[in-house]
Short mmCIF file of C-alpha atoms in Angstrom, two decimals:
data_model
loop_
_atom_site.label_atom_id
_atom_site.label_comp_id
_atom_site.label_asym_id
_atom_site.label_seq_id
_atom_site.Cartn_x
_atom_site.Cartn_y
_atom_site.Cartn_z
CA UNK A 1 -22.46 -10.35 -13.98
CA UNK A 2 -20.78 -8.50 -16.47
CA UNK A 3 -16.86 -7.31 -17.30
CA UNK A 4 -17.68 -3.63 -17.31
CA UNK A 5 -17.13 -1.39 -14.40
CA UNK A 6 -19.89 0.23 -12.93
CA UNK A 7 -17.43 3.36 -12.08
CA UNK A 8 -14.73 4.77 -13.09
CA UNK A 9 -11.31 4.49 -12.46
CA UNK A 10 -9.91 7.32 -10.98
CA UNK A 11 -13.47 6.94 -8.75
CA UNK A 12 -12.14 3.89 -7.70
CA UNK A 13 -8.55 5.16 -6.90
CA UNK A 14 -10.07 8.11 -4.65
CA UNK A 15 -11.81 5.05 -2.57
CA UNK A 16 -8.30 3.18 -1.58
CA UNK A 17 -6.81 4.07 1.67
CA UNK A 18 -3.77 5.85 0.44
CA UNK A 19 -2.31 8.53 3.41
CA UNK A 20 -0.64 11.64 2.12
CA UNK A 21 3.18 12.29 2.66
CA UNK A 22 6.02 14.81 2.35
CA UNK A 23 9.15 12.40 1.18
CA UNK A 24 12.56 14.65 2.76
CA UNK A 25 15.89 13.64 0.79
CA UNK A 26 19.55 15.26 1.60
CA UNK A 27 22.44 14.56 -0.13
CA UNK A 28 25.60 17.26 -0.01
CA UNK A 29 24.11 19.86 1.85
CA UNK A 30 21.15 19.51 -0.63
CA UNK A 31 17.23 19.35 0.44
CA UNK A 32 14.26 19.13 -1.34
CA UNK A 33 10.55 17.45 -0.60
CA UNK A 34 7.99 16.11 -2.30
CA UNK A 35 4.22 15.11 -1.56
CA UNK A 36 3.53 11.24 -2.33
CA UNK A 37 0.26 9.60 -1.64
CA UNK A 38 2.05 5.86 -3.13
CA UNK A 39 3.75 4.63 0.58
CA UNK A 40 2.95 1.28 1.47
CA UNK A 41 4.18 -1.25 4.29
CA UNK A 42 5.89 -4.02 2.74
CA UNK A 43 7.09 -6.12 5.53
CA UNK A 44 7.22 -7.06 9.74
CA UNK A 45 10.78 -8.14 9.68
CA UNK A 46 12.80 -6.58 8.89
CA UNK A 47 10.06 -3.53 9.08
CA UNK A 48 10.26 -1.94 5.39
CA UNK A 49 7.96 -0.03 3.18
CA UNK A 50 8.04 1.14 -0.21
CA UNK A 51 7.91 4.60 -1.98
CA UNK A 52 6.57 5.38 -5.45
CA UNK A 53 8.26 7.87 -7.05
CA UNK A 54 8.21 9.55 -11.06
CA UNK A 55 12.25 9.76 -11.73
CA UNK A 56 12.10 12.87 -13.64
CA UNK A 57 11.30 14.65 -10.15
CA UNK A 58 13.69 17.23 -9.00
CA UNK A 59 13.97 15.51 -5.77
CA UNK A 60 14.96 11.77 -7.36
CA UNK A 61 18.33 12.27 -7.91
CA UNK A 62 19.11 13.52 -4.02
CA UNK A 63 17.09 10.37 -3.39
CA UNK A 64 19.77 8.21 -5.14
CA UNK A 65 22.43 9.69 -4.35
CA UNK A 66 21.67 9.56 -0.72
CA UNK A 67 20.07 6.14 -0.50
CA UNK A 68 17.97 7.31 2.15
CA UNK A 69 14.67 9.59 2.71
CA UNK A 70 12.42 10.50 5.30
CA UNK A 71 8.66 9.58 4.88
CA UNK A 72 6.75 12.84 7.12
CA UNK A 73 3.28 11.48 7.44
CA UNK A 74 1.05 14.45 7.64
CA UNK A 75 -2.16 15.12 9.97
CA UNK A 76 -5.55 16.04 8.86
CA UNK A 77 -4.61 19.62 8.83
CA UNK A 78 -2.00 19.65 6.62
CA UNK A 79 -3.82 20.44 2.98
CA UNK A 80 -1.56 23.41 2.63
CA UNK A 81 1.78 20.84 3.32
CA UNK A 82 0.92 18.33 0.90
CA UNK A 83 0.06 21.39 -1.31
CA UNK A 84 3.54 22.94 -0.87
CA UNK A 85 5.18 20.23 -1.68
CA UNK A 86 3.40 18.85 -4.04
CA UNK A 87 3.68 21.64 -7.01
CA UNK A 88 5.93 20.88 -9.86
CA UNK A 89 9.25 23.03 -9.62
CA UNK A 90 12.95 23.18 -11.11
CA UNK A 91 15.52 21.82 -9.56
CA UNK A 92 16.56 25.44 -7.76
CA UNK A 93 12.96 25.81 -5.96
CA UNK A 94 13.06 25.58 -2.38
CA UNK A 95 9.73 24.35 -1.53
CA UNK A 96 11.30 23.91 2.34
CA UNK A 97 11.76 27.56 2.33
CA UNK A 98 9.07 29.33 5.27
CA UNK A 99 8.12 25.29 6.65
CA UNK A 100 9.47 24.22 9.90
CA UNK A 101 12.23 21.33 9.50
CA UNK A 102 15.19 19.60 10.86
CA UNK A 103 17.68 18.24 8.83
CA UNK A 104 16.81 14.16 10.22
CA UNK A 105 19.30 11.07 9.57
CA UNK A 106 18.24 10.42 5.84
CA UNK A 107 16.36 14.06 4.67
CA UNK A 108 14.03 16.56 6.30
CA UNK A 109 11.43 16.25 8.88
CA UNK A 110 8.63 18.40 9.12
CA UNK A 111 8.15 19.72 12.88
CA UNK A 112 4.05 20.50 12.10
CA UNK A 113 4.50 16.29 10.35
CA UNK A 114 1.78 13.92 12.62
CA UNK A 115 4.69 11.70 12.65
CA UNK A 116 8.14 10.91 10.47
CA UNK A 117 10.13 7.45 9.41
CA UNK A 118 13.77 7.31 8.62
CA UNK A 119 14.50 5.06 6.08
CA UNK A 120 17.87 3.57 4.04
CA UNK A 121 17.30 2.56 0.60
CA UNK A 122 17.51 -1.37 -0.28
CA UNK A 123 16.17 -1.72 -4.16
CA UNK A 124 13.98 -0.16 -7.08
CA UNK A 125 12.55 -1.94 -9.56
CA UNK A 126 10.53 0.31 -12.63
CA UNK A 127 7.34 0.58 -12.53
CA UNK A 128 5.75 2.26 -15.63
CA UNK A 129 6.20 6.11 -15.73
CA UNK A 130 7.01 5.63 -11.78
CA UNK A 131 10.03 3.38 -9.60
CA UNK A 132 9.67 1.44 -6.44
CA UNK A 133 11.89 2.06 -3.83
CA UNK A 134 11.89 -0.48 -1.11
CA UNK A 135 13.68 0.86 1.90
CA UNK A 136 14.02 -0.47 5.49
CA UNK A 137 12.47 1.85 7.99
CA UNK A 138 15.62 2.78 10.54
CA UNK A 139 13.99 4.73 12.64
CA UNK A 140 11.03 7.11 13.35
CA UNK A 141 9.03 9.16 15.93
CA UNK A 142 5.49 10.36 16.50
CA UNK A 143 5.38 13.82 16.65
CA UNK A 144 1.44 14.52 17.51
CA UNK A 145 0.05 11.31 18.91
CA UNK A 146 -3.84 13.04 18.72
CA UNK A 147 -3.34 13.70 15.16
CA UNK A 148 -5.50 11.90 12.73
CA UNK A 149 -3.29 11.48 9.33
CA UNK A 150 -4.38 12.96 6.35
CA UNK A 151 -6.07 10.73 3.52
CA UNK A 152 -5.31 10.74 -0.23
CA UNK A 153 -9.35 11.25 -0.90
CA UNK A 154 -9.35 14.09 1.23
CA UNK A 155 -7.11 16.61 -0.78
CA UNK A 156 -9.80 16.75 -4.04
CA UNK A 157 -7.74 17.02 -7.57
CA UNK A 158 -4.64 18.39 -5.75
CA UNK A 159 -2.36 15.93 -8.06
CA UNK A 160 -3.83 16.73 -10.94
CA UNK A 161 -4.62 13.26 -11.16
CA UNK A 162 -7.99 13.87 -12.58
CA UNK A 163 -6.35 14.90 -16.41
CA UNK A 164 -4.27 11.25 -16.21
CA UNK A 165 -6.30 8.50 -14.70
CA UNK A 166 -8.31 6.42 -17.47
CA UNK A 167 -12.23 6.50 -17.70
CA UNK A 168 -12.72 2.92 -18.05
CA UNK A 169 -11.09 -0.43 -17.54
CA UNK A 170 -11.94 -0.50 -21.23
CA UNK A 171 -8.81 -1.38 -23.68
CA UNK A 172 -8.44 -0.01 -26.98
CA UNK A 173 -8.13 -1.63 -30.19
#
């Protein structure tokens, strides 16, 4: 048996069972979105999850401020909603500009969404170039119950992922 992987990386990180989301925040009459593939369940009771999320994203600050987001959990179909949401813009883009939404409890839901989650921030902790928010899940609703939820793999180099994941488990030096 040997130390060295027999792929790489980022081949690896296509193969976990990430879903794809669209993360709503409000704060002030503000609303942005953003696509995240790094939602997890964290615990049963009380029912929480937590969100990875790079601070220097236009939609952090709205995040903080609000202490609350909405996690829209998109369907199979929804390429061209994680793609929306998922390009790097300013702070002035309106990516929810031409989507269907209501303004939720704690930040947008997406009416064309599989399904959404309401949840109220509880802590952060950094996590390299990326924070964890941990956040108690308030409430939620599924929107399209025959809807099969979109998987990270399935949206190709959409992240741009591809340019930042390392080639090998290798370390340098």
């Amino acid at each position: 048996m040997t130390d060295q992987p027999t792929e790489a990386p980022l081949a690896v990180f296509r193969r976990l069972t990430n879903g794809v989301y669209v993360i709503g925040v409000s704060h002030q009459g503000r609303s942005n979105a953003f696509t995240a593939a790094w939602v997890t369940q964290v615990s049963f009771e009380p029912l929480m999850l937590a969100l990875s999320i790079n601070p220097a994203h236009a939609s952090y600050p709205l995040l903080v401020a609000s202490g609350a987001f909405v996690v829209n959990v998109l369907a199979h179909d929804g390429l061209a909603l994680a793609a929306g949401f998922g390009t790097r813009s300013g702070r002035e883009a309106d990516k929810l500009a031409g989507v269907r939404w209501r303004l939720g409890a704690s930040g947008p839901v997406l009416l064309d969404a599989a399904a959404h989650l309401e949840c109220r921030v509880v802590d952060g902790i950094a996590a390299g170039d990326h924070r964890l928010v941990v956040a108690r899940v308030t409430d939620g609703a599924v929107h399209h119950p025959g809807a099969r939820p979109l998987r990270y793999d399935e949206t190709g180099d959409l992240d741009g992922s591809s340019a930042i994941y390392p080639r090998s488990f290798e370390r340098a030096g």
